[in-house]
CSV table of C-alpha atoms in Angstrom, one decimal:
chain,number,residue,atom,x,y,z
A,955,MET,CA,88.6,64.2,97.5
A,956,THR,CA,88.3,64.5,93.7
A,957,TYR,CA,90.6,67.5,91.7
A,958,GLU,CA,90.0,66.8,88.0
A,959,ALA,CA,87.8,69.5,87.3
A,960,TYR,CA,90.4,71.8,88.1
A,961,VAL,CA,93.7,70.2,86.8
A,962,GLY,CA,92.8,67.4,84.2
A,963,ILE,CA,94.2,64.5,86.4
A,964,SER,CA,93.6,62.4,89.1
A,965,ARG,CA,94.4,62.8,93.1
A,966,GLU,CA,97.6,60.5,93.0
A,967,GLU,CA,99.1,62.1,89.9
A,968,LEU,CA,98.6,65.7,91.3
A,969,LEU,CA,100.3,64.8,94.2
A,970,GLU,CA,103.5,62.9,92.4
A,971,LYS,CA,103.6,66.8,90.7
A,972,ILE,CA,103.3,68.4,94.2
A,973,ALA,CA,106.0,66.2,95.7
A,974,GLU,CA,108.5,66.7,93.1
A,975,GLN,CA,108.1,70.4,94.4
A,976,MET,CA,109.1,70.4,97.5
A,977,SER,CA,110.7,68.7,100.5
A,978,GLU,CA,109.3,66.0,102.6
A,979,HIS,CA,107.9,68.4,105.6
A,980,ARG,CA,106.7,71.0,103.3
A,981,PHE,CA,104.5,68.1,101.3
A,982,GLN,CA,103.0,67.4,104.9
A,983,HIS,CA,102.6,70.5,105.4
A,984,VAL,CA,100.1,71.3,102.6
A,985,LEU,CA,98.4,67.9,102.7
A,986,GLY,CA,97.7,69.5,106.5
A,987,VAL,CA,96.7,72.8,104.8
A,988,GLU,CA,94.3,70.9,102.6
A,989,LYS,CA,92.8,69.0,105.5
A,990,ALA,CA,92.1,72.4,107.6
A,991,ALA,CA,90.9,73.9,104.5
A,992,ILE,CA,88.2,71.6,103.7
A,993,ARG,CA,87.1,71.6,108.0
A,994,LEU,CA,86.9,75.1,107.3
A,995,ALA,CA,84.8,74.9,104.3
A,996,GLU,CA,82.2,72.4,105.9
A,997,LEU,CA,82.3,74.8,109.1
A,998,ASN,CA,81.6,78.0,106.9
A,999,ASP,CA,79.5,76.4,104.1
A,1000,TYR,CA,81.6,76.5,101.2
A,1001,ASP,CA,82.8,74.2,98.5
A,1002,ARG,CA,84.9,71.4,100.2
A,1003,THR,CA,86.8,70.5,96.4
A,1004,LYS,CA,88.0,74.3,96.0
A,1005,ALA,CA,88.9,74.9,99.5
A,1006,GLY,CA,91.1,71.5,99.4
A,1007,LEU,CA,92.9,72.2,96.3
A,1008,ALA,CA,93.6,75.6,97.1
A,1009,GLY,CA,95.3,74.6,100.6
A,1010,LEU,CA,96.7,71.8,98.7
A,1011,LEU,CA,98.2,74.4,95.7
A,1012,HIS,CA,99.2,77.2,98.0
A,1013,ASP,CA,102.8,76.5,99.0
A,1014,TYR,CA,103.4,74.8,95.5
A,1015,ALA,CA,106.3,77.6,94.7
A,1016,LYS,CA,107.1,78.0,97.6
A,1017,GLU,CA,110.9,76.3,97.5
A,1018,LEU,CA,111.6,77.6,93.9
A,1019,PRO,CA,114.6,79.7,94.0
A,1020,ASP,CA,114.5,83.4,94.3
A,1021,GLN,CA,115.4,83.6,90.7
A,1022,ALA,CA,112.4,82.0,89.6
A,1023,PHE,CA,110.8,84.2,90.8
A,1024,LEU,CA,112.5,87.1,89.6
A,1025,ASP,CA,112.1,85.5,86.4
A,1026,LEU,CA,108.6,84.9,86.8
A,1027,ILE,CA,108.4,88.7,87.4
A,1028,ASP,CA,109.5,89.9,84.1
A,1029,LYS,CA,108.3,87.3,82.3
A,1030,TYR,CA,104.6,88.4,83.2
A,1031,ASP,CA,105.3,92.1,83.6
A,1032,LEU,CA,104.7,92.0,87.5
A,1033,ASP,CA,105.0,94.8,90.0
A,1034,PRO,CA,108.6,95.8,89.6
A,1035,GLU,CA,108.4,96.7,93.4
A,1036,LEU,CA,107.9,92.7,94.2
A,1037,LYS,CA,111.6,92.4,93.4
A,1038,HIS,CA,112.6,94.2,96.6
A,1039,TRP,CA,110.7,91.6,98.8
A,1040,ASN,CA,111.1,87.8,99.3
A,1041,ASN,CA,110.0,84.5,99.4
A,1042,ASN,CA,107.6,85.1,102.2
A,1043,VAL,CA,105.7,87.1,99.4
A,1044,TRP,CA,106.5,85.8,96.6
A,1045,HIS,CA,105.5,82.1,97.0
A,1046,GLY,CA,101.8,83.4,97.0
A,1047,MET,CA,101.7,86.3,94.7
A,1048,VAL,CA,104.1,85.4,91.8
A,1049,GLY,CA,103.9,81.6,92.6
A,1050,ILE,CA,100.4,81.6,90.6
A,1051,TYR,CA,101.7,81.9,87.9
A,1052,LYS,CA,104.6,78.9,87.8
A,1053,ILE,CA,100.9,76.8,89.3
A,1054,GLN,CA,99.1,78.4,85.8
A,1055,GLU,CA,102.1,76.8,83.8
A,1056,ASP,CA,102.8,73.5,85.2
A,1057,LEU,CA,98.6,72.8,86.4
A,1058,GLY,CA,96.9,74.4,84.2
A,1059,VAL,CA,94.7,76.2,86.7
A,1060,THR,CA,92.4,78.8,85.8
A,1061,ASP,CA,90.0,79.3,89.0
A,1062,LYS,CA,89.9,82.5,89.7
A,1063,ASP,CA,88.9,82.1,93.2
A,1064,ILE,CA,91.7,79.0,93.6
A,1065,LEU,CA,94.2,81.2,92.5
A,1066,ARG,CA,93.5,84.8,94.1
A,1067,ALA,CA,93.2,82.6,97.8
A,1068,ILE,CA,96.8,81.2,97.3
A,1069,GLU,CA,97.9,84.8,95.9
A,1070,ILE,CA,97.3,85.9,98.8
A,1071,HIS,CA,97.5,83.7,101.5
A,1072,THR,CA,100.8,84.9,103.3
A,1073,VAL,CA,99.7,89.1,103.2
A,1074,GLY,CA,96.3,89.0,103.3
A,1075,SER,CA,93.9,91.9,102.0
A,1076,ARG,CA,91.3,94.5,103.1
A,1077,GLN,CA,88.7,92.6,100.8
A,1078,MET,CA,88.5,88.5,101.4
A,1079,THR,CA,86.3,86.2,100.3
A,1080,THR,CA,85.0,83.3,102.2
A,1081,LEU,CA,88.0,80.8,100.2
A,1082,ASP,CA,90.5,83.6,100.6
A,1083,LYS,CA,90.2,83.5,104.7
A,1084,ILE,CA,89.8,79.5,104.2
A,1085,VAL,CA,93.2,79.7,103.1
A,1086,TYR,CA,95.1,81.8,105.2
A,1087,VAL,CA,93.5,80.2,108.5
A,1088,ALA,CA,94.0,77.0,107.3
A,1089,ASP,CA,97.7,77.9,106.5
A,1090,TYR,CA,98.3,79.2,110.3
A,1091,ILE,CA,96.0,76.3,112.2
A,1092,GLU,CA,97.2,73.2,110.2
A,1093,HIS,CA,97.7,70.6,112.6
A,1094,ASN,CA,101.5,70.1,111.8
A,1095,ARG,CA,101.9,73.7,113.0
A,1096,ASP,CA,103.2,74.1,116.5
A,1097,PHE,CA,103.7,77.2,118.2
A,1098,PRO,CA,102.3,78.8,121.2
A,1099,LEU,CA,99.3,81.1,119.9
A,1100,VAL,CA,98.3,78.1,117.1
A,1101,ALA,CA,96.5,76.3,120.4
A,1102,LYS,CA,94.1,79.5,120.1
A,1103,ALA,CA,94.1,80.1,117.0
A,1104,ARG,CA,92.3,77.0,116.1
A,1105,GLU,CA,89.6,77.5,118.6
A,1106,ILE,CA,89.2,80.8,116.9
A,1107,ALA,CA,88.9,79.3,113.8
A,1108,GLU,CA,85.8,77.1,114.6
A,1109,GLN,CA,83.9,80.7,115.7
A,1110,SER,CA,84.4,82.6,113.4
A,1111,LEU,CA,87.0,83.1,109.9
A,1112,ASP,CA,86.6,87.1,110.1
A,1113,LYS,CA,88.0,86.8,114.2
A,1114,ALA,CA,90.4,83.9,113.1
A,1115,VAL,CA,91.5,86.1,110.0
A,1116,ALA,CA,92.2,89.5,112.5
A,1117,TYR,CA,94.1,87.0,115.4
A,1118,GLU,CA,96.7,85.4,112.6
A,1119,THR,CA,97.3,89.1,111.1
A,1120,VAL,CA,97.6,91.2,114.6
A,1121,ASN,CA,100.0,88.0,115.3
A,1122,THR,CA,102.1,88.0,112.6
A,1123,VAL,CA,102.4,92.3,112.7
A,1124,ALA,CA,103.3,91.9,116.2
A,1125,PHE,CA,105.9,88.8,115.4
A,1126,LEU,CA,107.5,91.2,112.2
A,1127,ALA,CA,107.9,94.1,114.4
A,1128,GLN,CA,109.1,92.7,117.4
A,1129,LYS,CA,111.9,91.1,115.2
A,1130,ALA,CA,111.8,94.7,113.1
A,1131,GLN,CA,111.4,93.2,109.7
A,1132,PRO,CA,109.6,95.3,107.4
A,1133,ILE,CA,105.8,94.4,106.3
A,1134,TYR,CA,104.5,94.2,103.3
A,1135,PRO,CA,101.6,97.0,102.7
A,1136,GLN,CA,99.1,95.0,102.2
A,1137,THR,CA,99.2,92.8,105.7
A,1138,ILE,CA,98.9,96.5,107.3
A,1139,GLU,CA,96.2,97.4,105.1
A,1140,THR,CA,94.8,93.4,106.2
A,1141,TYR,CA,95.5,94.3,109.8
A,1142,ASN,CA,93.5,97.3,109.6
A,1143,ALA,CA,90.7,95.9,107.6
A,1144,PHE,CA,90.0,93.1,110.2
A,1145,CYS,CA,91.2,94.0,113.8
A,1146,LYS,CA,87.8,95.1,114.7
A,1147,TYR,CA,86.4,91.9,114.9
A,1148,LEU,CA,88.8,91.1,118.0
A,1149,LYS,CA,87.0,93.7,119.9
A,1150,GLU,CA,83.6,92.3,119.4
A,1151,ASP,CA,83.8,89.9,122.3
């Protein structure tokens, strides 16, 4: 797989840059998401290169310090409400600006998929769904619901988005944690797909 058309450097050079930004554990995760995204692209007749790159870059900014995100919010005049959230929201929604700065990625589809990969959206493209789901099901993940999530992802991206969102909302609610409004919108838009059986 080559991503030079999007980043202007070889895969090996790109992997070096990504590895510099994160722990070895996180690096193995992004490689897993790349692989899962390519598989989902094949299943859904989507561009494997774009899916793979979006998967590989989705957590590029995950391990930045909080202040770096706050500075990016100010620098790019983003919605100041974002400052009331945390890394779980920031590393996608704000992290895309770091990706553009460091790697020169300009493809709007790839940036959008990375931007919403933790919060979803009521309207998601095929690539949005691929990255959102690949992040949840990649082979390094190990939690009680993951086997079922992988099974669903092989059948339907919409059902996979629904399953992931329903369980994420339930998990956050059980812990009495605030839920980002866009995640609620995703839930409302996709939960119907789990009732189709």
